[in-house]
JSON list of C-alpha atoms in Angstrom, two decimals:
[
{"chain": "A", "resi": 1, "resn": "UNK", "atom": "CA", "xyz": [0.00, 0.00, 0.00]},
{"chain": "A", "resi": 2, "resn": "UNK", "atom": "CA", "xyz": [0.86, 3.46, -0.49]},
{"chain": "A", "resi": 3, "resn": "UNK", "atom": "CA", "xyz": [-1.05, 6.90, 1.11]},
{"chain": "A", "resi": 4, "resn": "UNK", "atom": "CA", "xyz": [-0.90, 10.40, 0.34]},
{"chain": "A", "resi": 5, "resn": "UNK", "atom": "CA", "xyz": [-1.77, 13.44, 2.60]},
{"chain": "A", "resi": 6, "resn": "UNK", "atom": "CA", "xyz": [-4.38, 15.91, 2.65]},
{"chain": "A", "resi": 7, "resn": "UNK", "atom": "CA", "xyz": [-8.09, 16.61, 2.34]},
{"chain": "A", "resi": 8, "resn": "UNK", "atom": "CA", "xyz": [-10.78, 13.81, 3.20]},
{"chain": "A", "resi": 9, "resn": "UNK", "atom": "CA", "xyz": [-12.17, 10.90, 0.94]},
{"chain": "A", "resi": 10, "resn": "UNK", "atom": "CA", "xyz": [-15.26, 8.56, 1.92]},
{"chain": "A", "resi": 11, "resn": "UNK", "atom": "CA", "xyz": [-14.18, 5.21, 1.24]},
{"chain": "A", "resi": 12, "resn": "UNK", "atom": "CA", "xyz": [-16.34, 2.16, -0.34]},
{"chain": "A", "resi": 13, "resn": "UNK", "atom": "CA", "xyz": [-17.57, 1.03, 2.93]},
{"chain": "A", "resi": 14, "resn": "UNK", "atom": "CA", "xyz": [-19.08, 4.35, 3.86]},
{"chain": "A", "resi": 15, "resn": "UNK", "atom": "CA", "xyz": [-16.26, 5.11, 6.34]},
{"chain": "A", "resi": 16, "resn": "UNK", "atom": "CA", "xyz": [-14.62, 8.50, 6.40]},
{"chain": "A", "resi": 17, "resn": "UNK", "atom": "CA", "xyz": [-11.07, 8.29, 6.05]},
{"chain": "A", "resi": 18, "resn": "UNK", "atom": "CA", "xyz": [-8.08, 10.66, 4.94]},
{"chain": "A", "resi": 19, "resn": "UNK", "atom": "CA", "xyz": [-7.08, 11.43, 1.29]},
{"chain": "A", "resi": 20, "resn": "UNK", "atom": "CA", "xyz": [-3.24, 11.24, 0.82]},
{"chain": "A", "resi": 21, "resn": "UNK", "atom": "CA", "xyz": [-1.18, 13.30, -1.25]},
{"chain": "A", "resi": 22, "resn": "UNK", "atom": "CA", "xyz": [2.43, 12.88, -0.48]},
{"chain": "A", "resi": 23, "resn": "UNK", "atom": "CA", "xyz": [3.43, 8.90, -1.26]},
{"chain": "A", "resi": 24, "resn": "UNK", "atom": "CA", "xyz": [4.25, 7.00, 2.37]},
{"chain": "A", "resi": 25, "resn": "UNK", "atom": "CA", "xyz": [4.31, 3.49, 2.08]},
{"chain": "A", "resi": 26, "resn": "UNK", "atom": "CA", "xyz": [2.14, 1.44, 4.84]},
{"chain": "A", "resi": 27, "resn": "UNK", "atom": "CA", "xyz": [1.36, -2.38, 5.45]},
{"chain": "A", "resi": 28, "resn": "UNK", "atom": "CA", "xyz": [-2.32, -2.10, 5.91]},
{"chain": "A", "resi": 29, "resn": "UNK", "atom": "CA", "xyz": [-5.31, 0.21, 4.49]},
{"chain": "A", "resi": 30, "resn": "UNK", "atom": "CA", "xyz": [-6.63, 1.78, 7.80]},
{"chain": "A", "resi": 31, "resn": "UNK", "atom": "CA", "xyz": [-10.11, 1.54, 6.20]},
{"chain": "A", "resi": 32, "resn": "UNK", "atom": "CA", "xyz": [-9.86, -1.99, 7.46]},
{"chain": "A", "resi": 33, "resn": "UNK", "atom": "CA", "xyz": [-9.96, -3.03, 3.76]},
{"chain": "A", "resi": 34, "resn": "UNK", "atom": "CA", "xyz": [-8.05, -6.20, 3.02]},
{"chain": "A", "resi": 35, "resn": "UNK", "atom": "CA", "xyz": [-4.93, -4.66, 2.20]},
{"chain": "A", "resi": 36, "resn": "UNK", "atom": "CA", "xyz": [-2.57, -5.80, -0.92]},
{"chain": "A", "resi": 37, "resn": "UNK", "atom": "CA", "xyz": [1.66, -6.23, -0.06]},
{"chain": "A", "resi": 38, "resn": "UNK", "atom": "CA", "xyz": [2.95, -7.11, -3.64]},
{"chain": "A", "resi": 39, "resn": "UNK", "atom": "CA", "xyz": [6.46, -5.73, -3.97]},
{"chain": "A", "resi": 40, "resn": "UNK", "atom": "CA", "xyz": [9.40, -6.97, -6.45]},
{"chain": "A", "resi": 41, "resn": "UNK", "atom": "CA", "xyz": [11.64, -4.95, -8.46]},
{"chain": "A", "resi": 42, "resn": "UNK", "atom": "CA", "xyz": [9.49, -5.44, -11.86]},
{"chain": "A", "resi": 43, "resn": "UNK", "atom": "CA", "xyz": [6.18, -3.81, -10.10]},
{"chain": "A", "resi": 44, "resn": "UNK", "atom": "CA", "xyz": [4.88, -0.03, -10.01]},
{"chain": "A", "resi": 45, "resn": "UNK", "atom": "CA", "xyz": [2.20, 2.08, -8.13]},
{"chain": "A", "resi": 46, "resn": "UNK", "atom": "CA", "xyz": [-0.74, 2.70, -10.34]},
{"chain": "A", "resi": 47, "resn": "UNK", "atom": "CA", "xyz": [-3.23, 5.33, -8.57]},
{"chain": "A", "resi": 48, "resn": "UNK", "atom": "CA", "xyz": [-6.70, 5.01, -8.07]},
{"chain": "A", "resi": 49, "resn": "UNK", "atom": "CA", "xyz": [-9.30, 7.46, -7.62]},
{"chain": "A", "resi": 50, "resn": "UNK", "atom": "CA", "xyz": [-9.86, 6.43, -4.38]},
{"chain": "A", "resi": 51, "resn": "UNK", "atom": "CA", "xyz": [-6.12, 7.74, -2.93]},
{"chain": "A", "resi": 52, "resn": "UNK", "atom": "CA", "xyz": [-4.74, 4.45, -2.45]},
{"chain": "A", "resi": 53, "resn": "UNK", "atom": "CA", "xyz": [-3.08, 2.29, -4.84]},
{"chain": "A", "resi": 54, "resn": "UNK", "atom": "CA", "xyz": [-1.95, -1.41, -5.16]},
{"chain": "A", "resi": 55, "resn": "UNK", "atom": "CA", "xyz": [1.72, -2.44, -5.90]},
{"chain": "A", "resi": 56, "resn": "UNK", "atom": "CA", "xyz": [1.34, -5.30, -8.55]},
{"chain": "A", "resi": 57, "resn": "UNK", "atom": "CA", "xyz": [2.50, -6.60, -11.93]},
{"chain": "A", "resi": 58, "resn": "UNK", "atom": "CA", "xyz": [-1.18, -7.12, -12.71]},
{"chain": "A", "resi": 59, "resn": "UNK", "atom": "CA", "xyz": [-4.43, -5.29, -11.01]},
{"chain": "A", "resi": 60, "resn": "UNK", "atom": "CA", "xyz": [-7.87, -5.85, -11.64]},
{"chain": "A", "resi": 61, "resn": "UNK", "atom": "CA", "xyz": [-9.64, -2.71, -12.15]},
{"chain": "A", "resi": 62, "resn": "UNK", "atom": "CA", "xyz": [-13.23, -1.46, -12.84]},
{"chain": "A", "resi": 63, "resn": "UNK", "atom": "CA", "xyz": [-14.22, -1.29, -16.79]},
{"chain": "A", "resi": 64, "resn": "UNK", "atom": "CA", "xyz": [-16.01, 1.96, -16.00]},
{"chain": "A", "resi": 65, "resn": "UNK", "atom": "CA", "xyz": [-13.61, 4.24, -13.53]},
{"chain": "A", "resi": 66, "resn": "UNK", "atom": "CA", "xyz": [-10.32, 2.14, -13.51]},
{"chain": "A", "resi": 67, "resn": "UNK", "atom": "CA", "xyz": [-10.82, 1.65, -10.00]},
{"chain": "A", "resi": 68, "resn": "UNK", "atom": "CA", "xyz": [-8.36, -0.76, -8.41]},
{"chain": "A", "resi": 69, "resn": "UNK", "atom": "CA", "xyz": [-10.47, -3.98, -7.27]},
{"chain": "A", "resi": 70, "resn": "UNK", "atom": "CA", "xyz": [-7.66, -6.49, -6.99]},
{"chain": "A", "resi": 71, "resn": "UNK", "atom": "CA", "xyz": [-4.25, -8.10, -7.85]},
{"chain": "A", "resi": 72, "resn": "UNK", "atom": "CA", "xyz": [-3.79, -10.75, -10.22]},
{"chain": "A", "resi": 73, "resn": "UNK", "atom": "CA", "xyz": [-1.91, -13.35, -8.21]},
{"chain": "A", "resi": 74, "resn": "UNK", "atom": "CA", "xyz": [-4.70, -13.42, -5.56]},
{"chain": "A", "resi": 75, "resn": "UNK", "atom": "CA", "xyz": [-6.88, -15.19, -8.14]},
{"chain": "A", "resi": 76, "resn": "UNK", "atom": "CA", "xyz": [-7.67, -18.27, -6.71]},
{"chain": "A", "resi": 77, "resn": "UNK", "atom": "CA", "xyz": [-9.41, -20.04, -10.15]},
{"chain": "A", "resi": 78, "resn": "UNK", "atom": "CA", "xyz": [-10.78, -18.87, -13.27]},
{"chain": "A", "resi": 79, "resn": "UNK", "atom": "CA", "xyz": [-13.07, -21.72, -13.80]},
{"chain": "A", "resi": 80, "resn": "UNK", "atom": "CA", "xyz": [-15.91, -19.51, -12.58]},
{"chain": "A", "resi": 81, "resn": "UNK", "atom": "CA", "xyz": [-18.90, -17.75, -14.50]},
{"chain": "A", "resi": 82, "resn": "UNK", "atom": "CA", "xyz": [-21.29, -15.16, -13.39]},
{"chain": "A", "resi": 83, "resn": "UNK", "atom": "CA", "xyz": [-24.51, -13.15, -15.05]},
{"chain": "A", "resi": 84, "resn": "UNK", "atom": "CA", "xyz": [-21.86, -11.41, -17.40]},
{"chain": "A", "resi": 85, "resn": "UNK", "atom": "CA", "xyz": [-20.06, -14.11, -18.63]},
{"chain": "A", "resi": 86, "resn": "UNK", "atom": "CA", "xyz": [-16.26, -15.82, -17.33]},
{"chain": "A", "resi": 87, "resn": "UNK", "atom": "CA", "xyz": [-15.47, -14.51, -13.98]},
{"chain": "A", "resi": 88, "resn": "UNK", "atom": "CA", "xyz": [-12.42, -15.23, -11.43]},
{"chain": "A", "resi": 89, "resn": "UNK", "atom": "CA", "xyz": [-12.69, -16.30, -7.65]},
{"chain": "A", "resi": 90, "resn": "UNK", "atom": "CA", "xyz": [-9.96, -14.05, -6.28]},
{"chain": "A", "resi": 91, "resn": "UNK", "atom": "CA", "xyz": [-9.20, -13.92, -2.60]},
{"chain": "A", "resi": 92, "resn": "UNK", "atom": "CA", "xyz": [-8.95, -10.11, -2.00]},
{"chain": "A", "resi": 93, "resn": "UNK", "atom": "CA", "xyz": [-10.57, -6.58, -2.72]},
{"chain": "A", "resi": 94, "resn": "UNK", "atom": "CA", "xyz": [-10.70, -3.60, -2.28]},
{"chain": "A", "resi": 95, "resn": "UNK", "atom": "CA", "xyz": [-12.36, -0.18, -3.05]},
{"chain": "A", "resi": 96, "resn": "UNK", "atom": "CA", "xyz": [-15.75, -2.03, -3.39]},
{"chain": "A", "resi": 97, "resn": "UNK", "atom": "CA", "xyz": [-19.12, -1.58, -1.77]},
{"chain": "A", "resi": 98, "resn": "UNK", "atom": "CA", "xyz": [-21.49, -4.76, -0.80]},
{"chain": "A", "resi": 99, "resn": "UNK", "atom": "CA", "xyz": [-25.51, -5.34, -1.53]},
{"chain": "A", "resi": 100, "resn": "UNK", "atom": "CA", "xyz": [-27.84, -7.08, 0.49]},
{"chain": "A", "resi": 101, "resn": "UNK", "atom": "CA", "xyz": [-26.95, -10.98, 1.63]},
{"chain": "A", "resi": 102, "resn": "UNK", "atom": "CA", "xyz": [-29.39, -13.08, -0.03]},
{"chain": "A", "resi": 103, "resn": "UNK", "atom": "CA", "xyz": [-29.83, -17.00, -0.44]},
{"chain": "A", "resi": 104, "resn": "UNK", "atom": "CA", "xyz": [-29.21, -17.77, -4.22]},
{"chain": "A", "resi": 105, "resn": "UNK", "atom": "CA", "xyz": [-29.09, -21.41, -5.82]},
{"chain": "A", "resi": 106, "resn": "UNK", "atom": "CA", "xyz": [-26.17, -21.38, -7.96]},
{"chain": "A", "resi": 107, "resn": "UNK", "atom": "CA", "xyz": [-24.44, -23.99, -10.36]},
{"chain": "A", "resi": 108, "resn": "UNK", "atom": "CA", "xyz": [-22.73, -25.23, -7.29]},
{"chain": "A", "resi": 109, "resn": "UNK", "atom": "CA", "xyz": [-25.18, -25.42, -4.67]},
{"chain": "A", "resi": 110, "resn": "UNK", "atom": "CA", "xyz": [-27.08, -22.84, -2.58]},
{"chain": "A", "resi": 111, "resn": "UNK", "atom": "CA", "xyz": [-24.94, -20.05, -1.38]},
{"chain": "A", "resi": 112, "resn": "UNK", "atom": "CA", "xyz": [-25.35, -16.74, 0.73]},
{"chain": "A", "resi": 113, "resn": "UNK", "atom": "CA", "xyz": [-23.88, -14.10, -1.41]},
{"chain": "A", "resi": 114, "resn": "UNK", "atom": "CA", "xyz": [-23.63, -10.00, -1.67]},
{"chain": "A", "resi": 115, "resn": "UNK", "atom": "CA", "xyz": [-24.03, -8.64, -4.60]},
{"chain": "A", "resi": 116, "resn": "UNK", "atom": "CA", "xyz": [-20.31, -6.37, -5.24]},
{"chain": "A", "resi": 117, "resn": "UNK", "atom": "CA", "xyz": [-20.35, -2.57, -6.61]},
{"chain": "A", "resi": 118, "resn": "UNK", "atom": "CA", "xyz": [-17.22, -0.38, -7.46]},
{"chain": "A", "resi": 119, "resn": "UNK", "atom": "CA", "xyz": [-16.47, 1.79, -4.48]},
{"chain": "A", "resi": 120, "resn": "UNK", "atom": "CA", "xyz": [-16.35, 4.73, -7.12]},
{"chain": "A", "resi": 121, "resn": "UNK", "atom": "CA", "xyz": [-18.77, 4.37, -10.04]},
{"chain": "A", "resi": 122, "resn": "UNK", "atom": "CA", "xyz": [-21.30, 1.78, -8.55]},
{"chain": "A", "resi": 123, "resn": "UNK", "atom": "CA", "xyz": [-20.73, -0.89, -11.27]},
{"chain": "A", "resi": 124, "resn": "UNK", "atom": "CA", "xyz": [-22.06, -3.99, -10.46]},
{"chain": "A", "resi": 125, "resn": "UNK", "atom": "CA", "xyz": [-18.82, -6.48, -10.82]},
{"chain": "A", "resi": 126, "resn": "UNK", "atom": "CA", "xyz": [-19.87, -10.01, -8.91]},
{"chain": "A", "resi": 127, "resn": "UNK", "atom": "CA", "xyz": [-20.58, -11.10, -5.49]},
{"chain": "A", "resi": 128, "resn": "UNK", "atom": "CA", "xyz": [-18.84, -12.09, -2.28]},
{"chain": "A", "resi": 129, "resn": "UNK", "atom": "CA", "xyz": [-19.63, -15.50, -1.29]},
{"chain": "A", "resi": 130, "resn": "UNK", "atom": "CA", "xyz": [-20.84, -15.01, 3.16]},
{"chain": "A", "resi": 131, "resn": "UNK", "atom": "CA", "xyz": [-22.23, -18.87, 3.22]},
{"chain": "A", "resi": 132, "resn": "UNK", "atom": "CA", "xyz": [-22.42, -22.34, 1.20]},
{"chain": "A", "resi": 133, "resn": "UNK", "atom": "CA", "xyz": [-24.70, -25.12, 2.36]},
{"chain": "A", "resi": 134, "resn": "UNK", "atom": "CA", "xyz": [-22.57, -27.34, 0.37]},
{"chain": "A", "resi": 135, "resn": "UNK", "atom": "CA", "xyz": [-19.48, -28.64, 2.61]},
{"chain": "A", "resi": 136, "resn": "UNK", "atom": "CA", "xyz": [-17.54, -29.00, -0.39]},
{"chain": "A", "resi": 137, "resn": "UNK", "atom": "CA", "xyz": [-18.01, -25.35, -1.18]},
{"chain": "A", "resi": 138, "resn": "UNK", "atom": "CA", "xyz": [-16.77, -23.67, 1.75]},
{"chain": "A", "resi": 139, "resn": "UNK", "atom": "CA", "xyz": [-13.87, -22.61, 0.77]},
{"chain": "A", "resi": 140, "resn": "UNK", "atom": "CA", "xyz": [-15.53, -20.10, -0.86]},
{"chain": "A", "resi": 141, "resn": "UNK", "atom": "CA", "xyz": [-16.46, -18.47, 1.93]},
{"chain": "A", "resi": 142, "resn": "UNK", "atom": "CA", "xyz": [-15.04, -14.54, 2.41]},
{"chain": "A", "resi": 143, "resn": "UNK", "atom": "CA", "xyz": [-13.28, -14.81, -1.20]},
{"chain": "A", "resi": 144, "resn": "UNK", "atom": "CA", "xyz": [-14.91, -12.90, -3.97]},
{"chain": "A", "resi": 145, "resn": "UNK", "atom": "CA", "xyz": [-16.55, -13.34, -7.73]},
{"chain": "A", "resi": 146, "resn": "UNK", "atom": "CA", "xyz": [-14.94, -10.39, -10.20]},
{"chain": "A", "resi": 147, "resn": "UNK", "atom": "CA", "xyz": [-17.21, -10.94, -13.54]},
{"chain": "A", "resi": 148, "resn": "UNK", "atom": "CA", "xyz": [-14.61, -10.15, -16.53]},
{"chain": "A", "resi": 149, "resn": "UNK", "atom": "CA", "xyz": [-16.66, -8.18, -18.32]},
{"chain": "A", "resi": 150, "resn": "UNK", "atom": "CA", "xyz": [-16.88, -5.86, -15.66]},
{"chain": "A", "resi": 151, "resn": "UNK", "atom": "CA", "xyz": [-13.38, -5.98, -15.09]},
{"chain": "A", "resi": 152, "resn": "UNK", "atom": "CA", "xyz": [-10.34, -5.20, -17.09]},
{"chain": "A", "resi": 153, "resn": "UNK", "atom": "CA", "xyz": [-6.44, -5.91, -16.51]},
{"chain": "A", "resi": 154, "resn": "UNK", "atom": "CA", "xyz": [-4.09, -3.47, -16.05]},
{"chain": "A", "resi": 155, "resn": "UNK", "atom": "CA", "xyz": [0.08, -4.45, -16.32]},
{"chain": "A", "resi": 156, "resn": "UNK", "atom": "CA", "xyz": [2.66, -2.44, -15.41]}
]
């Protein structure tokens, strides 16, 4: 992670927190966000337009605002597909915003789910899994569906 000072930003969990300008970098997002520590000698910052940026070769971002959502090498399969199309299970984001939990019968099984906005622009770009009925689908529990069409890829 990196932060900048000055001025105030509301991030995409509704909590107020402080807009950076001047480039420190930190180990966590204080917006209790699940943070992103990526570092090797090939990656670069890329800013988003919520003040903080990820540190990655490759970054998900929002088709519509080029809002950083996540980093590549926390996908955890791309065998998935949602309304849009393919999708990725990836096991971090960030910048995002969360609907209403709901049951929903899926390909897999019955899951509780939240539907997932961009923090920024409010584009609808998956769903977070909360539950699965299915013992052989909790380990999707907490991770996160990123629809590809929603999404595009952005390499340093």
């Amino acid at each position: 992670w990196l932060k900048r000072s000055a001025g105030w930003h509301t991030s995409a969990v509704g909590m107020g927190t402080k807009f950076y300008e001047d480039w420190e970098e930190v180990d966590t997002n204080p917006d209790g966000n699940y943070g992103f520590c990526l570092t090797d000698s090939e990656t670069e910052a890329k800013e988003d337009s919520s003040g903080w940026v990820m540190v990655a070769a490759s970054i998900y971002s929002c088709s519509s605002c080029g809002n950083h959502l996540g980093a590549a090498t926390d996908i955890v399969s791309r065998k998935f597909r949602g309304k849009f199309g393919p999708a990725v299970l990836i096991d971090k984001v960030l910048n995002v915003s969360y609907g209403e939990q709901i049951d929903r019968q899926l390909a897999t099984g019955r899951h509780t789910i939240r539907t997932l906005f961009c923090g920024t622009c409010k584009n609808e770009l998956g769903w977070t899994y909360d539950y699965a009925f299915e013992p052989d689908q909790m380990y999707k529990i907490g991770k996160f569906i990123l629809e590809e069409n929603q999404c595009k890829v952005v390499s340093s």
